[in-house]
Amino acid sequence: MSATKAYAAKNATAPIEPWTIERRSPKPHDVQIEILYCGICHSDLHTARNEWGGTVYPCVPGHEIVGRITAVGDHVKRFKAGELAAVGCMVDSCRVCNNCKQGLEQYCENGMVLTYNGQEKDGSGNTYGGYSKQILVHEDFVLNISDKFPLEGIAPLLCAGITTYSPLRHWKVGKGDKVGVVGLGGLGHMGVKLAVSFGAEVTMLSHTASKEKDAKKLGAHKFVLTSDAEQVKSVTNYFDFILDTVSAEHDYNLYLNLLKTNGNMVCVGAPPSPAPVSAFNLIMNRRTLAGSLIGGIPETQEMLDYCAEHNIVSDVEVIDIKDINEAYERMVKGDVRYRFVIDMATL
Ligand code: NAP
Ligand code: ZN
Ligand code: ZN
């Protein structure tokens, strides 16, 4: 075991504050990574504040991890000390169920192990995430990253990137499709960049007027202010695909009405409370409402390789770890341009 500096939430209302965790001793298949940057996902905040329920305290969030390998176990084949590596939202799964065998570890029938607030398969307890100096992860859940780009811009790909890439690929979004992305935050800005790169016509649906210029800079072709009824009306029955990334309670019906015949709306945003959906908004135009959870390990590697090839990184605001609580407050207000990333040298 080794004592590792970290930042943790001690309970649902406490600030995120310094704490020391014990990391396990390296196992034969472990990759030990010194964490250099860690992105801040809204899921970190939902979990730290127990907004979804089930948070085990102290909680060390962080699942957009990039760093340098400091050591590898004897059986590790794919990685060497000194190389760059990344870890996303999962650190283990059963590997034998139908979903795991297909590379859909996020839907493991026996339960994946989340990078934080997860339960280790060996019974050793709660997992701790990336707001820490180092992490040990089984090589099967470690990803390769390019050394072509600033690492801070790569970190958010590990959650915001894959969470938007996976549904866009699954629903085969591409040239000729009209795509709406709801909410311009961490996930939303990656959704825009990726959908544009796949050749779709992309409209940003935002409740913040001041984000219009940025949305266009990110590549969005159109901007609709969702609080303006006239603007919303102008895109009724318009979209083939809508990606909903909103973190707070909102009206799904408003967006369902914007889908054309056979259109799909996919929720990736995970507001804590359920929301009513009118059956008529699905019946009319034979619309589909679906959800999607991050992405499996092979698809995450595919996404990282795709982004490296197409020069796609996240737009980030790098922060000192002592400013984490302020970053959380700004995230609640939707004031993120467009992902906070912690420089772990400040820990
Ligand atoms: P974020 O950076 O805070 O962005 C959320 C955006 O939602 C905001 O920027 C804002 O965009 C919009 N929004 C916020 N409050 C709103 C309100 N009351 N009404 C309408 N729009 C509102 O969050 P994120 O990190 O992208 O995460 C978004 C959500 O996805 C979270 O719930 C998170 O837990 C979830 N998530 C899910 C998965 C998955 O696998 N499915 C993975 C990661 C995260 P505008 O200002 O443009 O309206
Ligand atoms: Zn996340
Ligand atoms: Zn499984």
XYZ file of C-alpha atoms and ligand atoms in Angstrom:
397
model
C 0.000 0.000 0.000
C 1.162 3.539 -0.611
C -0.112 6.797 0.824
C -1.259 9.065 -2.011
C -2.238 12.722 -1.875
C -5.790 13.372 -3.063
C -8.810 15.671 -2.806
C -12.055 14.242 -1.468
C -15.610 15.076 -0.481
C -16.178 13.877 3.082
C -19.968 14.196 2.856
C -22.643 15.572 0.496
C -22.378 19.171 1.679
C -18.663 19.413 2.473
C -16.259 21.127 0.065
C -13.741 19.017 -1.831
C -10.636 19.142 0.359
C -7.182 17.592 0.762
C -7.102 13.992 1.972
C -4.689 11.066 1.826
C -5.738 7.742 0.315
C -4.037 4.350 0.336
C -3.408 2.955 -3.143
C -2.850 -0.813 -3.467
C 0.571 -2.326 -4.111
C 1.048 -3.068 -7.841
C -0.394 -6.403 -9.017
C 1.075 -8.369 -11.983
C -1.362 -6.814 -14.498
C -1.333 -3.307 -13.012
C -0.190 -0.153 -14.702
C 0.844 2.557 -12.253
C 0.218 6.058 -13.563
C 1.348 9.414 -12.230
C -1.664 11.629 -12.922
C -0.763 14.837 -14.773
C -4.214 16.205 -15.634
C -7.730 15.295 -14.607
C -10.886 16.740 -16.167
C -13.892 17.766 -14.085
C -17.107 16.121 -15.259
C -20.550 17.154 -14.018
C -20.884 13.518 -12.861
C -18.101 14.270 -10.350
C -20.318 16.967 -8.872
C -23.501 14.838 -8.951
C -21.569 12.115 -7.104
C -19.643 14.293 -4.624
C -22.936 15.898 -3.591
C -24.793 12.559 -3.587
C -27.351 13.930 -6.053
C -27.912 10.469 -7.553
C -27.744 8.665 -4.179
C -25.320 5.865 -3.335
C -22.153 7.906 -2.801
C -19.657 6.249 -0.459
C -17.611 8.802 1.524
C -14.917 9.963 1.506
C -15.308 10.259 -2.261
C -12.360 11.083 -4.565
C -13.927 11.963 -7.951
C -12.199 12.223 -11.327
C -12.509 9.971 -14.386
C -10.831 11.957 -17.140
C -7.289 10.948 -16.303
C -4.102 11.385 -18.308
C -0.601 10.809 -17.025
C 2.724 9.066 -17.329
C 3.353 5.428 -16.489
C 5.741 5.071 -13.561
C 5.775 1.259 -13.250
C 4.104 -1.842 -14.703
C 3.463 -5.300 -13.225
C 5.398 -8.364 -14.436
C 2.582 -9.581 -16.704
C 1.882 -6.271 -18.429
C 2.570 -6.542 -22.166
C 1.063 -3.433 -23.778
C 2.598 -0.659 -21.663
C 6.018 0.456 -20.466
C 7.202 2.854 -17.776
C 7.745 6.339 -19.174
C 4.875 6.187 -21.703
C 1.777 8.380 -21.635
C -1.491 6.671 -20.700
C -5.093 7.462 -19.883
C -7.934 6.105 -17.758
C -11.625 6.868 -18.204
C -14.761 6.052 -16.248
C -14.154 2.315 -15.643
C -11.271 0.367 -14.114
C -12.649 -3.193 -14.291
C -15.576 -5.425 -15.300
C -16.300 -9.174 -15.295
C -14.794 -9.656 -18.832
C -16.834 -12.859 -19.411
C -20.455 -11.748 -19.869
C -21.939 -11.167 -23.327
C -21.540 -7.406 -23.113
C -17.926 -7.554 -21.901
C -17.051 -10.026 -24.688
C -18.376 -7.479 -27.210
C -16.312 -4.669 -25.715
C -19.344 -3.113 -24.054
C -17.842 -3.233 -20.569
C -19.905 -0.212 -19.537
C -22.977 -2.474 -19.727
C -21.266 -5.432 -17.965
C -24.047 -7.778 -16.830
C -22.223 -8.302 -13.558
C -21.496 -4.625 -13.057
C -18.490 -2.639 -14.212
C -16.190 -1.120 -11.626
C -16.374 2.661 -11.833
C -13.110 4.589 -11.532
C -14.477 6.254 -8.409
C -17.353 5.354 -6.130
C -17.068 1.787 -7.476
C -16.492 -1.461 -5.620
C -13.283 -3.379 -6.441
C -13.911 -6.942 -7.687
C -11.435 -8.369 -5.146
C -13.477 -7.001 -2.259
C -10.859 -4.448 -1.271
C -13.453 -1.694 -1.175
C -14.285 1.651 -2.691
C -12.429 3.017 -5.723
C -10.832 6.464 -5.722
C -10.563 8.564 -8.862
C -8.295 11.050 -10.536
C -8.222 13.950 -8.079
C -5.069 12.265 -6.781
C -1.360 11.943 -7.526
C -1.371 8.405 -8.896
C -3.601 5.447 -9.751
C -3.127 1.716 -10.381
C -5.316 0.169 -13.067
C -5.449 -3.273 -14.729
C -3.850 -2.954 -18.164
C -7.091 -3.953 -19.913
C -8.629 -0.663 -18.760
C -5.688 1.593 -19.630
C -5.728 3.532 -22.911
C -3.071 4.798 -25.270
C -2.951 8.507 -26.071
C -1.146 10.594 -28.624
C 1.803 12.800 -27.655
C 0.820 15.213 -30.469
C -1.446 17.459 -28.375
C -1.406 19.209 -25.004
C -2.393 16.590 -22.448
C -4.924 18.882 -20.780
C -6.966 18.937 -23.994
C -6.947 15.143 -24.206
C -8.135 14.471 -20.634
C -11.817 15.373 -21.261
C -11.969 12.931 -24.173
C -11.932 10.120 -21.601
C -15.510 10.894 -20.548
C -16.995 13.858 -22.437
C -15.417 12.603 -25.677
C -16.466 8.972 -25.531
C -19.929 9.733 -24.095
C -20.761 11.794 -27.169
C -18.768 9.738 -29.722
C -20.472 6.460 -28.800
C -24.130 7.435 -29.463
C -23.186 9.414 -32.589
C -21.524 6.266 -33.955
C -24.200 3.842 -32.715
C -26.958 5.852 -34.433
C -24.700 6.250 -37.492
C -24.794 10.022 -37.581
C -23.064 11.420 -40.644
C -23.339 13.414 -43.828
C -26.875 14.529 -44.630
C -28.068 14.300 -41.012
C -29.439 17.271 -39.126
C -28.187 17.012 -35.553
C -29.200 19.040 -32.515
C -26.948 19.131 -29.443
C -28.713 20.295 -26.277
C -26.546 22.063 -23.657
C -23.167 23.611 -24.365
C -20.983 22.297 -21.549
C -18.275 19.631 -21.391
C -20.252 16.936 -23.203
C -22.062 19.381 -25.481
C -18.942 20.997 -26.894
C -17.440 17.577 -27.690
C -20.764 16.527 -29.234
C -20.650 19.540 -31.555
C -17.028 18.959 -32.587
C -17.546 15.249 -33.234
C -20.877 15.547 -35.077
C -19.402 18.282 -37.300
C -16.371 16.082 -38.023
C -18.712 13.238 -39.033
C -20.201 15.554 -41.669
C -23.553 16.364 -40.034
C -25.301 19.737 -40.043
C -25.164 20.696 -36.358
C -27.435 23.029 -34.413
C -26.593 24.064 -30.870
C -29.693 24.180 -28.645
C -28.686 26.256 -25.612
C -30.457 28.208 -22.887
C -27.536 30.669 -22.694
C -27.614 33.402 -25.359
C -23.983 34.383 -24.751
C -22.766 30.992 -25.985
C -23.869 31.572 -29.597
C -20.498 32.902 -30.792
C -18.609 30.053 -29.142
C -20.986 27.445 -30.554
C -20.264 28.708 -34.067
C -16.520 28.752 -33.329
C -16.772 25.112 -32.245
C -18.241 24.378 -35.660
C -22.021 24.510 -35.079
C -23.858 25.634 -38.211
C -26.854 27.062 -36.325
C -27.740 28.247 -32.840
C -31.180 28.077 -31.245
C -31.848 29.852 -27.950
C -34.211 27.430 -26.233
C -35.879 30.141 -24.137
C -37.015 31.899 -27.357
C -40.268 30.244 -28.507
C -39.986 31.616 -32.054
C -36.477 30.232 -32.520
C -37.577 26.852 -31.168
C -40.619 26.822 -33.459
C -38.368 27.359 -36.464
C -36.818 23.918 -35.922
C -40.010 21.908 -35.254
C -39.877 18.461 -36.939
C -36.388 19.363 -38.152
C -33.782 17.025 -36.638
C -32.788 13.439 -37.462
C -30.907 13.132 -34.193
C -30.776 15.071 -30.921
C -28.100 14.552 -28.289
C -29.306 15.819 -24.908
C -26.410 16.638 -22.566
C -28.276 18.739 -19.997
C -27.326 18.115 -16.361
C -30.365 19.713 -14.684
C -34.119 19.179 -14.782
C -35.604 20.226 -18.138
C -38.541 19.468 -20.419
C -37.778 16.562 -22.778
C -41.029 17.188 -24.658
C -39.745 20.493 -25.997
C -36.893 18.681 -27.773
C -38.839 15.564 -28.830
C -41.069 17.875 -30.845
C -38.082 18.983 -32.853
C -37.469 15.468 -34.252
C -38.678 14.625 -37.735
C -40.248 11.251 -38.666
C -38.195 8.316 -37.309
C -35.900 10.761 -35.475
C -33.905 9.686 -32.418
C -33.270 11.663 -29.279
C -30.540 10.263 -27.034
C -30.127 11.344 -23.421
C -26.611 11.345 -22.090
C -27.199 14.109 -19.547
C -28.301 12.579 -16.260
C -30.420 14.990 -14.172
C -31.046 13.515 -10.723
C -34.868 13.665 -10.898
C -37.168 11.927 -13.414
C -39.129 14.004 -15.922
C -42.519 13.367 -17.576
C -42.570 12.455 -21.265
C -45.792 12.656 -23.260
C -46.459 9.451 -25.236
C -47.919 11.610 -27.992
C -44.557 13.226 -28.636
C -43.197 9.767 -29.422
C -46.260 8.427 -31.254
C -46.380 11.371 -33.616
C -43.641 10.970 -36.223
C -42.627 7.546 -34.757
C -39.907 9.152 -32.668
C -37.476 7.303 -30.389
C -36.163 8.422 -27.011
C -33.067 6.506 -25.889
C -30.068 6.757 -23.567
C -26.382 5.941 -23.765
C -23.655 5.361 -21.172
C -20.032 6.381 -21.844
C -18.479 3.784 -24.217
C -16.596 0.482 -24.008
C -12.826 0.180 -23.900
C -12.306 -0.686 -27.612
C -14.558 2.196 -28.676
C -12.797 4.572 -26.276
C -9.462 3.693 -27.902
C -11.076 4.106 -31.342
C -12.341 7.568 -30.298
C -8.905 8.615 -28.967
C -7.266 7.494 -32.209
C -9.965 9.241 -34.272
C -9.504 12.497 -32.340
C -5.705 12.324 -32.735
C -6.095 11.753 -36.467
C -8.619 14.579 -36.890
C -6.942 17.075 -34.513
C -9.847 17.071 -32.066
C -9.206 18.044 -28.451
C -11.335 19.631 -25.767
C -11.426 23.399 -25.118
C -10.294 23.625 -21.530
C -9.770 25.977 -18.630
C -6.896 24.596 -16.563
C -7.255 25.133 -12.823
C -5.240 24.752 -9.678
C -6.703 21.989 -7.511
C -7.281 24.422 -4.650
C -9.861 26.186 -6.874
C -11.948 23.066 -7.359
C -14.914 24.206 -5.275
C -15.176 27.446 -7.244
C -15.068 25.406 -10.469
C -17.970 23.285 -9.177
C -20.018 26.426 -8.451
C -19.334 27.764 -11.933
C -20.319 24.394 -13.429
C -23.694 24.530 -11.623
C -24.280 27.943 -13.210
C -23.415 26.604 -16.689
C -20.331 28.840 -16.716
C -17.853 26.337 -18.175
C -15.800 27.122 -21.300
C -15.931 24.192 -21.923
C -14.210 21.827 -19.513
C -12.316 22.481 -16.314
C -9.146 20.414 -16.107
C -7.026 20.171 -12.964
C -3.273 20.565 -13.335
C -2.244 17.822 -10.918
C 1.180 19.421 -10.426
C -0.727 21.786 -8.120
C -1.652 18.950 -5.738
P -21.750 20.667 -17.892
O -20.413 20.933 -18.457
O -22.127 21.292 -16.608
O -22.830 21.050 -19.030
C -24.205 20.941 -18.848
C -24.912 21.971 -19.727
O -26.315 21.770 -19.581
C -24.698 23.405 -19.322
O -23.517 23.967 -19.823
C -25.929 24.098 -19.893
O -25.738 24.391 -21.271
C -26.980 23.013 -19.781
N -27.851 23.276 -18.624
C -27.495 23.342 -17.322
N -28.552 23.614 -16.545
C -29.596 23.700 -17.381
C -30.977 23.963 -17.192
N -31.486 24.176 -15.952
N -31.781 23.963 -18.274
C -31.286 23.762 -19.504
N -29.967 23.529 -19.733
C -29.153 23.490 -18.691
O -21.968 19.113 -17.665
P -21.280 17.851 -18.430
O -20.054 17.453 -17.704
O -21.273 18.122 -19.876
O -22.354 16.709 -18.097
C -23.684 16.835 -18.549
C -24.541 15.742 -17.974
O -24.136 14.489 -18.539
C -24.425 15.540 -16.463
O -25.697 15.228 -15.937
C -23.493 14.355 -16.332
O -23.643 13.638 -15.132
C -23.929 13.531 -17.508
N -22.969 12.536 -17.993
C -23.462 11.382 -18.485
C -22.623 10.447 -19.028
C -23.183 9.182 -19.642
O -22.439 8.221 -19.781
N -24.428 9.184 -20.053
C -21.246 10.662 -19.027
C -20.774 11.880 -18.532
C -21.640 12.812 -18.019
P -26.377 25.713 -21.951
O -25.881 26.884 -21.136
O -25.809 25.691 -23.325
O -27.853 25.565 -21.951
Zn -17.881 11.938 -16.742
Zn -19.220 -8.336 -17.861
